[in-house]
């Protein structure tokens, strides 16, 4: 199969989905065209967290925050079951589940003054469900902060040429943020100039790679600490100072990178060398449900709902902007996941090379091996349009690190919000402070990292990320359904994805418990069991509330 033909068909599908299904959700389900109320960003503008933002700038923030390393790593691992099921799930999942989920989470948060999913669950369902929601969110974001910091640190060590360009972005972003906010300058032209400079810094990075192992015995630990200090500062600064301009720049970087990869595909016309279907690879778990859990953010992600209802809902200027931001940005992430799948299925020179890399599940599932496969495949595509392999590899590494970093600082800000909400619930004033809440967010991640001396403590619980992430997406769909029931709107567009996600996450958690028991990993067994109990509890209680409310409203 020709990879260029595949990407053409998928691009057409995404265009049709945005034009028709996205518009259907906006007009018929959420009735956004008739909403004349000010958005939370306008109503509660504090020029810090709540800040009305131009749609193109906010789209850049939202896209960059959700498009971290996960839509690359997930497909790059799931390809071991074959490229056909991976591409089909990403395509269908993105259009009918992931984009609808992100859009819905954004809208219901905006309808509730930009509040978090946890607080909204208390308003729509019960305080007990709210408390369980908080536990799941804190656990998931805790993992994201610790492991994304580890991924970035490892990439800095593996690709020292990426250090200069990635860190130079921060200086550029702070400068753009100042002029955009203080002087009302149009950010587009300066951002274009910034892109030109940033692509030149990739060249500088190749000439002057930064290798901390020359100065420190453990460069991994040094990078951890520096990244968490950065995350702390980024999470307490006003959104316009760093978050918005950095993510805006990063979104342009990714768009340029995606265009380059697609152009390379059309020039190179590579054939897919991975098997179309391989349902029993060596050492791998059952493809059902784990293919859907492994791809995660490439099709639907609970973390995206946290971004939608965390930072993004506080910045939307006009109601009509939410379709492009909520639904459209997820289609962009789906495209990234599709290209990641093609990079690790058509980027290898031969079928033999592919099988050498994907010889077993243990060999394929590592974070480093999946990212390396993506970098190798995409740099091969870029070489077809005249970009040298080493420059292309550095460029892709910079893209991955930049997007992982935006997810990292956004996750820290989200954790800050949730910790502050806990402080509000228990009436403990210190937790309400942004500085204290952000400090706890990074210190707890640092603690998790150093449970092991190597600093890789986050990997101890990382096997639970996929199931926890998809579980949170299912719980978010429960909230969206609850909101639609109260508004007497049809729920089938969200209820069908909800039933599917509940099925795969419950099955996945049960299979995980059995697996972890067999290998006597009692930590993961206990945590998986607690997550399963929480999911079942929320689901049963929520469905009983659904039934009661539907009877009251005479829907059934």
Coordinates of C-alpha atoms in Angstrom, one line a residue:
X1 CA 0.0 0.0 0.0
X2 CA 1.3 3.5 -0.9
X3 CA 1.5 5.7 2.2
X4 CA 0.9 8.9 0.1
X5 CA -2.5 7.6 -1.0
X6 CA -3.4 6.7 2.6
X7 CA -2.7 10.2 3.9
X8 CA -4.6 11.8 1.1
X9 CA -7.8 9.8 1.9
X10 CA -7.4 10.6 5.6
X11 CA -7.0 14.4 5.0
X12 CA -10.1 14.4 2.9
X13 CA -12.0 12.5 5.7
X14 CA -10.9 15.0 8.3
X15 CA -12.0 17.9 6.2
X16 CA -15.5 16.4 5.7
X17 CA -15.7 15.6 9.4
X18 CA -14.9 19.1 10.5
X19 CA -17.2 20.7 7.9
X20 CA -20.2 18.5 8.7
X21 CA -20.0 16.6 12.0
X22 CA -18.2 19.4 13.8
X23 CA -20.8 21.9 12.6
X24 CA -23.6 19.4 13.7
X25 CA -22.3 19.2 17.2
X26 CA -21.8 23.0 17.4
X27 CA -25.3 24.0 16.0
X28 CA -27.6 21.1 16.9
X29 CA -26.1 19.6 20.1
X30 CA -24.5 22.6 21.9
X31 CA -26.6 25.4 20.3
X32 CA -23.5 27.7 20.3
X33 CA -24.8 29.9 17.5
X34 CA -27.6 31.2 19.7
X35 CA -25.5 31.8 22.9
X36 CA -25.3 35.6 23.4
X37 CA -23.8 35.4 26.9
X38 CA -20.1 36.5 27.4
X39 CA -17.6 33.7 27.6
X40 CA -15.9 33.0 31.0
X41 CA -12.8 34.7 29.6
X42 CA -14.7 37.9 29.1
X43 CA -16.9 37.6 32.2
X44 CA -14.1 36.8 34.6
X45 CA -11.1 38.4 32.9
X46 CA -8.2 38.7 35.4
X47 CA -5.4 38.9 32.8
X48 CA -3.8 35.9 34.4
X49 CA -5.8 32.6 34.1
X50 CA -8.9 34.1 32.6
X51 CA -7.9 36.0 29.5
X52 CA -9.9 36.6 26.2
X53 CA -7.6 35.4 23.5
X54 CA -7.5 35.6 19.7
X55 CA -8.7 32.4 18.2
X56 CA -5.6 31.6 16.2
X57 CA -3.4 32.1 19.3
X58 CA -5.6 30.0 21.5
X59 CA -5.8 27.3 18.9
X60 CA -2.0 27.2 19.0
X61 CA -2.0 26.8 22.8
X62 CA -4.6 24.1 22.8
X63 CA -3.1 22.2 19.9
X64 CA 0.4 22.3 21.4
X65 CA -0.8 21.3 24.8
X66 CA -2.7 18.2 23.7
X67 CA -0.2 17.2 20.9
X68 CA 2.6 16.1 23.2
X69 CA 4.7 12.9 22.9
X70 CA 1.7 10.6 23.5
X71 CA 0.1 10.7 19.9
X72 CA 3.6 9.7 18.6
X73 CA 4.5 7.1 21.2
X74 CA 1.1 5.4 21.3
X75 CA 0.8 4.7 17.6
X76 CA 4.5 3.8 17.3
X77 CA 3.9 1.0 19.9
X78 CA 0.4 -0.1 18.6
X79 CA 1.7 -0.6 15.1
X80 CA 3.0 -4.0 16.4
X81 CA -0.6 -5.3 15.9
X82 CA -0.5 -4.1 12.3
X83 CA -1.1 -0.8 10.5
X84 CA -4.7 -1.5 9.4
X85 CA -6.3 -1.6 12.8
X86 CA -4.1 1.3 14.0
X87 CA -5.1 3.6 11.1
X88 CA -8.8 2.6 11.3
X89 CA -9.0 3.3 15.0
X90 CA -7.2 6.7 14.8
X91 CA -9.4 7.8 11.9
X92 CA -12.8 6.7 13.4
X93 CA -11.8 7.4 17.0
X94 CA -10.6 10.9 16.2
X95 CA -13.7 12.0 14.3
X96 CA -16.5 10.5 16.3
X97 CA -14.9 10.2 19.8
X98 CA -11.7 12.2 20.4
X99 CA -12.7 15.5 18.7
X100 CA -16.3 15.3 20.0
X101 CA -14.9 14.6 23.5
X102 CA -12.5 17.5 23.5
X103 CA -15.2 19.8 22.1
X104 CA -17.8 18.7 24.6
X105 CA -15.4 19.1 27.6
X106 CA -14.6 22.6 26.4
X107 CA -18.2 23.6 26.0
X108 CA -19.5 22.3 29.3
X109 CA -16.6 23.9 31.2
X110 CA -17.4 27.2 29.4
X111 CA -21.0 26.8 30.4
X112 CA -19.9 26.4 34.0
X113 CA -17.6 29.6 34.2
X114 CA -14.5 27.8 33.1
X115 CA -14.5 25.3 36.1
X116 CA -12.7 22.0 36.1
X117 CA -14.3 18.7 35.2
X118 CA -14.1 17.6 38.9
X119 CA -16.1 20.6 40.1
X120 CA -18.6 20.3 37.3
X121 CA -19.1 16.6 38.2
X122 CA -20.2 17.8 41.7
X123 CA -22.6 20.3 40.1
X124 CA -24.1 17.8 37.6
X125 CA -24.0 14.5 39.5
X126 CA -22.9 14.4 43.2
X127 CA -20.2 15.5 45.6
X128 CA -19.1 11.8 46.0
X129 CA -18.4 11.6 42.2
X130 CA -16.6 14.9 42.4
X131 CA -14.2 13.6 45.1
X132 CA -13.5 10.4 43.0
X133 CA -13.0 12.5 39.9
X134 CA -10.4 14.6 41.8
X135 CA -8.5 11.4 42.8
X136 CA -8.3 10.2 39.2
X137 CA -7.2 13.6 37.8
X138 CA -4.5 14.1 40.5
X139 CA -3.2 10.6 39.8
X140 CA -3.2 11.0 36.0
X141 CA -1.5 14.4 36.0
X142 CA 1.0 13.3 38.6
X143 CA 2.1 10.6 36.1
X144 CA 2.2 13.0 33.2
X145 CA 4.4 15.5 34.9
X146 CA 6.9 12.9 36.2
X147 CA 7.1 10.9 33.0
X148 CA 7.1 13.7 30.5
X149 CA 9.9 15.3 32.4
X150 CA 11.8 12.0 32.1
X151 CA 11.0 11.8 28.3
X152 CA 12.3 15.3 27.7
X153 CA 15.4 14.8 29.8
X154 CA 16.2 11.6 27.9
X155 CA 15.7 13.3 24.6
X156 CA 18.0 16.1 25.6
X157 CA 20.6 13.5 26.4
X158 CA 20.0 11.5 23.2
X159 CA 19.8 14.6 21.0
X160 CA 22.1 17.2 22.6
X161 CA 21.7 19.3 19.4
X162 CA 18.1 20.0 20.4
X163 CA 19.0 21.8 23.6
X164 CA 19.8 25.2 22.1
X165 CA 16.7 25.5 19.8
X166 CA 14.2 24.2 22.4
X167 CA 15.4 26.6 25.1
X168 CA 15.8 29.5 22.8
X169 CA 12.0 29.2 22.2
X170 CA 11.4 30.3 25.8
X171 CA 13.2 33.6 25.2
X172 CA 11.3 34.2 22.0
X173 CA 8.0 33.3 23.6
X174 CA 8.5 35.7 26.5
X175 CA 9.4 38.5 24.1
X176 CA 6.3 37.9 21.9
X177 CA 4.1 37.6 25.0
X178 CA 5.2 41.0 26.3
X179 CA 4.7 42.8 23.0
X180 CA 1.3 41.1 22.3
X181 CA -0.1 41.8 25.8
X182 CA 1.4 45.2 26.6
X183 CA 1.4 46.9 23.2
X184 CA -1.4 45.1 21.4
X185 CA 0.9 44.2 18.6
X186 CA -0.2 41.6 15.9
X187 CA 1.7 38.5 16.8
X188 CA 1.6 36.8 13.4
X189 CA 4.4 38.6 11.7
X190 CA 6.8 38.5 14.7
X191 CA 5.9 34.8 15.0
X192 CA 7.0 34.1 11.4
X193 CA 10.3 35.9 12.0
X194 CA 10.7 33.8 15.2
X195 CA 10.1 30.6 13.2
X196 CA 12.9 31.6 10.8
X197 CA 15.3 32.3 13.7
X198 CA 14.2 29.1 15.5
X199 CA 14.9 26.9 12.4
X200 CA 18.4 28.5 12.2
X201 CA 19.0 27.6 15.9
X202 CA 18.5 24.0 14.9
X203 CA 21.5 24.5 12.7
X204 CA 23.4 26.1 15.6
X205 CA 22.4 23.2 17.8
X206 CA 24.0 20.8 15.4
X207 CA 27.2 22.8 15.6
X208 CA 27.1 23.4 19.4
X209 CA 25.4 20.4 21.0
X210 CA 24.9 20.8 24.8
X211 CA 26.0 17.7 26.6
X212 CA 25.6 17.9 30.4
X213 CA 27.4 14.6 31.0
X214 CA 30.7 16.6 30.4
X215 CA 29.9 18.6 33.6
X216 CA 27.7 16.4 35.7
X217 CA 27.9 12.7 36.7
X218 CA 24.1 12.4 36.3
X219 CA 22.8 14.7 33.6
X220 CA 19.4 13.0 33.8
X221 CA 18.9 14.3 37.4
X222 CA 20.0 17.8 36.4
X223 CA 17.6 18.0 33.5
X224 CA 14.8 16.8 35.8
X225 CA 15.3 19.6 38.3
X226 CA 15.7 22.2 35.6
X227 CA 12.5 21.1 33.8
X228 CA 10.5 21.1 37.0
X229 CA 11.8 24.6 37.9
X230 CA 10.7 25.7 34.4
X231 CA 7.3 24.0 34.8
X232 CA 6.8 25.7 38.2
X233 CA 7.5 29.2 36.8
X234 CA 5.4 28.6 33.6
X235 CA 2.4 27.4 35.7
X236 CA 2.3 30.6 37.8
X237 CA 3.0 33.2 35.2
X238 CA 0.0 34.8 33.4
X239 CA -1.1 32.7 30.4
X240 CA -0.2 35.5 28.0
X241 CA 3.4 35.8 29.3
X242 CA 4.7 32.3 28.2
X243 CA 2.0 29.7 27.8
X244 CA 0.1 31.4 24.8
X245 CA 3.1 32.6 22.8
X246 CA 5.2 29.5 23.3
X247 CA 2.4 27.2 22.3
X248 CA 1.5 29.5 19.3
X249 CA 5.1 29.2 18.1
X250 CA 5.1 25.5 18.7
X251 CA 1.9 25.0 16.7
X252 CA 3.5 26.7 13.7
X253 CA 6.5 24.5 14.1
X254 CA 4.4 21.4 14.1
X255 CA 2.3 22.6 11.1
X256 CA 5.5 23.2 9.2
X257 CA 6.8 19.8 10.3
X258 CA 3.6 18.1 9.2
X259 CA 3.6 19.8 5.8
X260 CA 7.3 18.7 5.4
X261 CA 6.5 15.1 6.3
X262 CA 3.4 15.0 4.0
X263 CA 5.4 16.6 1.1
X264 CA 8.1 14.0 1.7
X265 CA 5.5 11.3 1.5
X266 CA 4.3 12.5 -1.8
X267 CA 7.8 12.8 -3.2
X268 CA 9.1 9.5 -1.8
X269 CA 5.9 7.5 -2.4
X270 CA 7.0 4.9 0.2
X271 CA 5.3 1.6 0.5
X272 CA 4.0 0.4 3.9
X273 CA 6.4 -2.4 4.9
X274 CA 4.7 -3.2 8.2
X275 CA 2.2 -6.1 8.2
X276 CA -1.4 -5.0 7.7
X277 CA -2.5 -7.3 10.5
X278 CA -0.5 -9.1 13.2
X279 CA -2.8 -10.0 16.1
X280 CA -0.4 -12.3 18.1
X281 CA 3.0 -10.5 18.2
X282 CA 5.6 -12.0 20.6
X283 CA 4.9 -11.1 24.2
X284 CA 2.2 -8.6 23.4
X285 CA -1.1 -8.5 25.3
X286 CA -4.4 -9.1 23.5
X287 CA -5.0 -6.5 20.7
X288 CA -8.5 -6.0 22.2
X289 CA -8.7 -3.9 24.3
X290 CA -5.1 -2.9 24.4
X291 CA -4.7 -1.5 20.9
X292 CA -7.4 1.2 21.8
X293 CA -5.7 1.9 25.1
X294 CA -2.2 2.0 23.7
X295 CA -2.9 4.5 20.9
X296 CA -4.6 6.7 23.6
X297 CA -4.2 10.4 22.7
X298 CA -4.0 9.6 19.0
X299 CA -7.7 8.8 19.0
X300 CA -9.2 10.0 22.3
X301 CA -7.7 11.1 25.6
X302 CA -8.9 12.0 29.0
X303 CA -5.9 14.4 29.4
X304 CA -7.3 16.5 26.5
X305 CA -10.5 17.0 28.5
X306 CA -8.4 18.4 31.4
X307 CA -6.7 20.9 29.0
X308 CA -10.1 21.8 27.4
X309 CA -11.7 22.4 30.9
X310 CA -8.5 23.6 32.5
X311 CA -6.6 26.3 30.6
X312 CA -8.4 26.6 27.3
X313 CA -12.0 27.2 28.6
X314 CA -10.7 30.3 30.5
X315 CA -9.3 31.9 27.3
X316 CA -12.0 31.4 24.6
X317 CA -13.0 34.9 23.4
X318 CA -16.2 34.0 21.4
X319 CA -18.5 30.9 21.6
X320 CA -18.1 30.3 17.9
X321 CA -14.3 29.8 18.3
X322 CA -14.8 26.7 20.4
X323 CA -15.5 24.5 17.4
X324 CA -12.2 25.2 15.7
X325 CA -10.3 24.9 19.0
X326 CA -12.1 21.9 20.6
X327 CA -13.0 19.8 17.5
X328 CA -10.5 21.1 15.0
X329 CA -7.4 20.9 17.1
X330 CA -8.1 17.2 17.9
X331 CA -8.3 16.5 14.1
X332 CA -4.8 18.1 13.9
X333 CA -3.6 15.7 16.6
X334 CA -5.2 12.8 14.8
X335 CA -3.2 13.8 11.7
X336 CA -0.1 13.7 13.8
X337 CA -1.0 10.2 15.0
X338 CA -1.6 9.1 11.4
X339 CA 1.8 10.4 10.3
X340 CA 3.4 8.8 13.3
X341 CA 1.8 5.5 12.3
X342 CA 3.0 5.9 8.7
X343 CA 6.5 6.9 9.9
X344 CA 6.9 3.6 11.8
X345 CA 5.2 1.5 9.1
X346 CA 6.5 3.0 5.9
X347 CA 9.6 4.8 7.2
X348 CA 11.7 1.7 7.4
X349 CA 13.7 0.7 4.4
X350 CA 12.5 -2.9 4.3
X351 CA 10.1 -5.4 5.9
X352 CA 13.1 -7.0 7.5
X353 CA 14.2 -3.8 9.2
X354 CA 10.7 -3.4 10.5
X355 CA 10.6 -6.9 12.0
X356 CA 14.0 -6.4 13.6
X357 CA 12.7 -3.3 15.4
X358 CA 9.3 -4.8 16.3
X359 CA 10.6 -8.3 17.1
X360 CA 8.8 -8.4 20.4
X361 CA 6.5 -6.4 22.6
X362 CA 9.2 -5.7 25.2
X363 CA 11.4 -4.3 22.4
X364 CA 8.6 -2.2 20.9
X365 CA 6.9 -0.7 24.0
X366 CA 9.8 1.4 25.3
X367 CA 9.5 5.1 25.1
X368 CA 12.9 5.6 23.6
X369 CA 12.5 2.9 20.9
X370 CA 9.2 4.2 19.8
X371 CA 10.4 7.8 19.6
X372 CA 13.6 6.7 17.8
X373 CA 11.5 4.8 15.2
X374 CA 9.4 8.0 14.6
X375 CA 12.4 10.2 14.3
X376 CA 14.1 7.8 11.8
X377 CA 11.0 7.4 9.7
X378 CA 10.1 11.1 9.5
X379 CA 13.7 12.2 8.8
X380 CA 13.7 9.7 5.9
X381 CA 10.5 11.4 4.5
X382 CA 12.1 14.9 5.0
X383 CA 15.2 13.8 3.2
X384 CA 13.1 13.2 0.1
X385 CA 12.5 17.0 -0.1
X386 CA 16.2 17.9 0.3
X387 CA 16.5 18.1 4.1
X388 CA 19.7 16.4 5.3
X389 CA 19.1 13.4 7.6
X390 CA 20.9 14.8 10.6
X391 CA 19.1 18.2 10.3
X392 CA 15.7 16.3 9.9
X393 CA 16.4 14.1 12.9
X394 CA 17.2 17.2 15.0
X395 CA 14.2 19.0 13.7
X396 CA 11.9 16.1 14.7
X397 CA 13.6 15.8 18.1
X398 CA 13.0 19.5 18.7
X399 CA 9.3 19.1 17.7
X400 CA 8.8 16.2 20.1
X401 CA 10.6 17.9 22.9
X402 CA 8.7 21.2 22.4
X403 CA 5.4 19.5 22.4
X404 CA 6.2 17.4 25.4
X405 CA 7.3 20.5 27.2
X406 CA 4.0 22.3 26.4
X407 CA 2.1 19.3 27.8
X408 CA 4.4 19.3 30.8
X409 CA 3.9 23.0 31.7
X410 CA 0.1 22.8 30.9
X411 CA -0.2 19.7 33.1
X412 CA 1.6 21.5 36.0
X413 CA -0.9 24.4 35.6
X414 CA -3.8 22.0 35.6
X415 CA -2.5 20.2 38.7
X416 CA -2.1 23.7 40.3
X417 CA -5.8 24.4 39.6
X418 CA -6.9 21.0 41.0
X419 CA -4.8 21.3 44.2
X420 CA -6.3 24.8 44.7
X421 CA -9.8 23.4 44.3
X422 CA -9.0 20.8 46.9
X423 CA -7.9 23.7 49.2
X424 CA -11.3 25.4 48.5
X425 CA -13.2 22.2 49.3
X426 CA -11.5 21.6 52.6
X427 CA -11.2 25.3 53.4
X428 CA -7.4 25.2 53.7
X429 CA -6.2 28.6 52.6
X430 CA -2.5 27.8 51.8
X431 CA -3.5 25.4 49.1
X432 CA -5.5 28.1 47.3
X433 CA -2.2 30.0 46.7
X434 CA -1.0 29.5 43.1
X435 CA 2.6 29.4 44.4
X436 CA 1.9 26.7 47.0
X437 CA -0.3 24.6 44.7
X438 CA 2.3 24.8 41.9
X439 CA 5.0 23.9 44.3
X440 CA 3.2 20.8 45.5
X441 CA 2.6 19.8 41.9
X442 CA 6.3 19.8 41.0
X443 CA 7.5 18.5 44.3
X444 CA 5.2 15.5 44.2
X445 CA 6.4 14.7 40.7
X446 CA 10.0 15.0 41.9
X447 CA 9.2 12.6 44.8
X448 CA 7.8 10.1 42.3
X449 CA 10.9 10.4 40.1
X450 CA 13.3 9.7 42.9
X451 CA 11.4 6.8 44.4
X452 CA 14.2 5.1 42.4
X453 CA 17.7 6.4 42.6
X454 CA 17.9 6.5 38.8
X455 CA 15.2 9.1 38.7
X456 CA 12.9 6.8 36.7
X457 CA 10.4 6.3 39.4
X458 CA 7.6 7.5 37.2
X459 CA 8.0 4.5 35.0
X460 CA 6.9 2.3 38.0
X461 CA 3.3 3.4 37.5
X462 CA 3.4 4.4 33.8
X463 CA 1.9 1.0 32.7
X464 CA -1.3 2.4 34.2
X465 CA -1.3 5.6 32.1
X466 CA -3.2 4.2 29.1
X467 CA -6.1 2.7 31.0
X468 CA -6.3 5.7 33.4
X469 CA -6.2 8.2 30.5
X470 CA -9.0 6.4 28.6
X471 CA -10.9 5.9 31.8
X472 CA -10.9 9.6 32.4
X473 CA -12.1 10.1 28.9
X474 CA -15.1 7.8 29.6
X475 CA -15.8 9.7 32.8
X476 CA -15.7 13.0 30.9
X477 CA -18.2 11.6 28.4
X478 CA -20.5 10.8 31.4
X479 CA -20.4 14.5 32.4
X480 CA -21.2 15.6 28.8
X481 CA -24.2 13.2 28.7
X482 CA -25.4 14.5 32.1
X483 CA -25.2 18.0 30.8
X484 CA -27.1 17.2 27.6
X485 CA -29.8 15.3 29.6
X486 CA -30.4 18.4 31.7
X487 CA -30.6 20.5 28.5
X488 CA -33.0 17.9 26.9
X489 CA -30.6 17.4 24.1
X490 CA -30.0 14.0 22.3
X491 CA -27.1 12.1 23.9
X492 CA -26.4 9.3 21.4
X493 CA -23.5 11.1 19.8
X494 CA -21.7 10.9 23.2
X495 CA -23.4 7.9 24.7
X496 CA -22.2 5.4 22.1
X497 CA -18.5 6.4 22.5
X498 CA -19.1 6.3 26.3
X499 CA -20.3 2.7 26.3
X500 CA -17.3 1.7 24.0
X501 CA -14.8 3.4 26.3
X502 CA -16.3 2.0 29.5
X503 CA -16.1 -1.5 28.0
X504 CA -12.4 -1.3 26.9
X505 CA -11.2 0.4 30.1
X506 CA -13.0 -1.9 32.4
X507 CA -11.8 -4.9 30.5
X508 CA -8.3 -3.4 30.3
X509 CA -8.1 -2.8 34.0
X510 CA -9.3 -6.4 34.8
X511 CA -6.7 -7.9 32.4
X512 CA -4.0 -5.6 34.0
X513 CA -5.0 -6.8 37.5
X514 CA -4.6 -10.4 36.4
X515 CA -1.3 -9.7 34.6
X516 CA 0.2 -7.7 37.6
X517 CA -0.9 -10.5 40.0
X518 CA 0.8 -13.1 37.9
X519 CA 4.1 -11.2 38.0
X520 CA 3.6 -10.4 41.7
X521 CA 3.6 -6.6 41.1
X522 CA 1.4 -5.8 44.1
X523 CA 1.8 -2.0 43.7
X524 CA 0.3 -2.0 40.2
X525 CA -2.3 -4.7 41.2
X526 CA -3.5 -2.5 44.1
X527 CA -3.6 0.7 42.0
X528 CA -5.4 -1.0 39.1
X529 CA -8.0 -2.4 41.5
X530 CA -8.6 1.0 43.1
X531 CA -9.0 2.6 39.6
X532 CA -11.5 -0.2 38.6
X533 CA -13.5 0.4 41.8
X534 CA -13.6 4.1 41.2
X535 CA -14.7 3.7 37.5
X536 CA -17.4 1.2 38.4
X537 CA -18.6 3.4 41.3
X538 CA -18.9 6.5 39.2
X539 CA -20.5 4.7 36.3
X540 CA -23.2 3.0 38.4
X541 CA -24.0 6.1 40.4
X542 CA -24.1 8.3 37.3
X543 CA -26.3 5.9 35.4
X544 CA -28.8 5.8 38.3
X545 CA -28.8 9.6 38.3
X546 CA -29.3 9.6 34.5
X547 CA -32.4 7.4 34.9
X548 CA -33.8 9.5 37.7
X549 CA -33.3 12.8 35.8
X550 CA -34.7 11.4 32.5
X551 CA -37.8 10.3 34.3
X552 CA -38.2 13.6 35.9
X553 CA -37.8 15.4 32.6
X554 CA -40.1 12.8 31.0
X555 CA -37.5 11.8 28.5
X556 CA -38.2 8.1 29.3

